[in-house]
Amino acid sequence: MSPQAAEVAQLPHRPEAQRQTTQIRAARPQVVGPDFPESPFPILLAGPVQKGFGRGGKELGCPTANLPDESITPISSVVKQGVYYGYAQEDVRVLPMVMSLGWNPFYKNEILTAEIHIMHEFRSDFYGYEMKALVLGYIRPELDYTSREALIEDIEVDKRVALNSLARPQYEKYKEDPHFDLSCTLPAS
Ligand code: ADP
Ligand code: MG
């Protein structure tokens, strides 16, 4: 136990960290960004889905399709790491997504990586498939988490915020953007 943890353990009333973070989470805005995507959005990304470290994406209930490093160049002007929202096309459907943009420890944090969670239950993996994405807005910075539960809860909030933010007409219309291959798309239901 660290000296601080030992100190806290001695307190008659321990700080209720769980509740505090829940309160902060509840205070997060449910819709983010302006009423229509503003520069530098929309940002177009595309590339074949890569194998990542497999570090618990599926365990966290949030698998992320990783884009190849080269495909991130268009977003390098938005170097802020963080969580973003937009649409992604996997095969025949254009669906809402949340994207985490972060520094890749494998490259000594010199390269940003983009990982996209598509809000849809897929029956199988789609490694190697060409994925296209339109990034339309910023949700929040990347945070350090002290617990897996806190991270999972925040991801759930991110997904809700993304869906709410994308439900505005000026965002929804990007589902039909020519960046996507619409010749073969099916309705997203
Ligand atoms: P990795 O580290 O290899 O990226 P993940 O645990 O993050 O492993 O799983 C990512 C893979 O899961 C994706 O490449 C894709 O093939 C598959 N997958 C299944 N459902 C989804 C989804 N809803 N969003 C993104 N990827 C998904
Ligand atoms: Mg992943």
PDB file of N, CA and C and ligand atoms in Angstrom, residues 50 52-55 57 62-66 115-116 127, ligand 2:
ATOM      1  N   GLN A  50      -6.325  -3.091 -39.092  1.00  0.00           N
ATOM      2  CA  GLN A  50      -5.103  -3.755 -38.629  1.00  0.00           C
ATOM      3  C   GLN A  50      -5.341  -4.556 -37.356  1.00  0.00           C
ATOM      4  N   GLY A  52      -4.379  -5.145 -33.668  1.00  0.00           N
ATOM      5  CA  GLY A  52      -3.721  -4.352 -32.625  1.00  0.00           C
ATOM      6  C   GLY A  52      -3.101  -5.265 -31.601  1.00  0.00           C
ATOM      7  N   PHE A  53      -2.922  -4.752 -30.399  1.00  0.00           N
ATOM      8  CA  PHE A  53      -2.344  -5.567 -29.335  1.00  0.00           C
ATOM      9  C   PHE A  53      -3.395  -6.525 -28.753  1.00  0.00           C
ATOM     10  N   GLY A  54      -4.637  -6.359 -29.183  1.00  0.00           N
ATOM     11  CA  GLY A  54      -5.716  -7.175 -28.633  1.00  0.00           C
ATOM     12  C   GLY A  54      -5.870  -6.942 -27.137  1.00  0.00           C
ATOM     13  N   ARG A  55      -5.538  -5.721 -26.718  1.00  0.00           N
ATOM     14  CA  ARG A  55      -5.515  -5.449 -25.285  1.00  0.00           C
ATOM     15  C   ARG A  55      -6.888  -5.146 -24.729  1.00  0.00           C
ATOM     16  N   GLY A  57      -9.903  -4.896 -25.765  1.00  0.00           N
ATOM     17  CA  GLY A  57     -11.006  -4.197 -26.411  1.00  0.00           C
ATOM     18  C   GLY A  57     -12.300  -4.969 -26.257  1.00  0.00           C
ATOM     19  N   CYS A  62     -15.854  -3.201 -25.870  1.00  0.00           N
ATOM     20  CA  CYS A  62     -15.683  -2.131 -26.843  1.00  0.00           C
ATOM     21  C   CYS A  62     -14.521  -2.442 -27.787  1.00  0.00           C
ATOM     22  N   PRO A  63     -14.697  -3.414 -28.683  1.00  0.00           N
ATOM     23  CA  PRO A  63     -13.619  -3.697 -29.633  1.00  0.00           C
ATOM     24  C   PRO A  63     -13.379  -2.479 -30.522  1.00  0.00           C
ATOM     25  N   THR A  64     -12.129  -2.223 -30.843  1.00  0.00           N
ATOM     26  CA  THR A  64     -11.815  -1.073 -31.695  1.00  0.00           C
ATOM     27  C   THR A  64     -11.062  -1.538 -32.931  1.00  0.00           C
ATOM     28  N   ALA A  65     -11.565  -1.168 -34.076  1.00  0.00           N
ATOM     29  CA  ALA A  65     -10.905  -1.493 -35.342  1.00  0.00           C
ATOM     30  C   ALA A  65      -9.794  -0.472 -35.550  1.00  0.00           C
ATOM     31  N   ASN A  66      -8.566  -0.978 -35.637  1.00  0.00           N
ATOM     32  CA  ASN A  66      -7.408  -0.090 -35.714  1.00  0.00           C
ATOM     33  C   ASN A  66      -7.079   0.254 -37.163  1.00  0.00           C
ATOM     34  N   GLU A 115      -8.267   4.297 -33.321  1.00  0.00           N
ATOM     35  CA  GLU A 115      -9.022   3.061 -33.107  1.00  0.00           C
ATOM     36  C   GLU A 115     -10.499   3.403 -33.094  1.00  0.00           C
ATOM     37  N   ILE A 116     -11.248   2.677 -33.903  1.00  0.00           N
ATOM     38  CA  ILE A 116     -12.657   3.021 -34.079  1.00  0.00           C
ATOM     39  C   ILE A 116     -13.567   1.924 -33.541  1.00  0.00           C
ATOM     40  N   TYR A 127     -10.987  -7.950 -39.722  1.00  0.00           N
ATOM     41  CA  TYR A 127      -9.579  -7.589 -39.953  1.00  0.00           C
ATOM     42  C   TYR A 127      -9.286  -7.629 -41.452  1.00  0.00           C
TER      43      TYR A 127
HETATM   44 MG    MG B   2      -8.482  -2.375 -31.288  1.00  0.00          MG
END
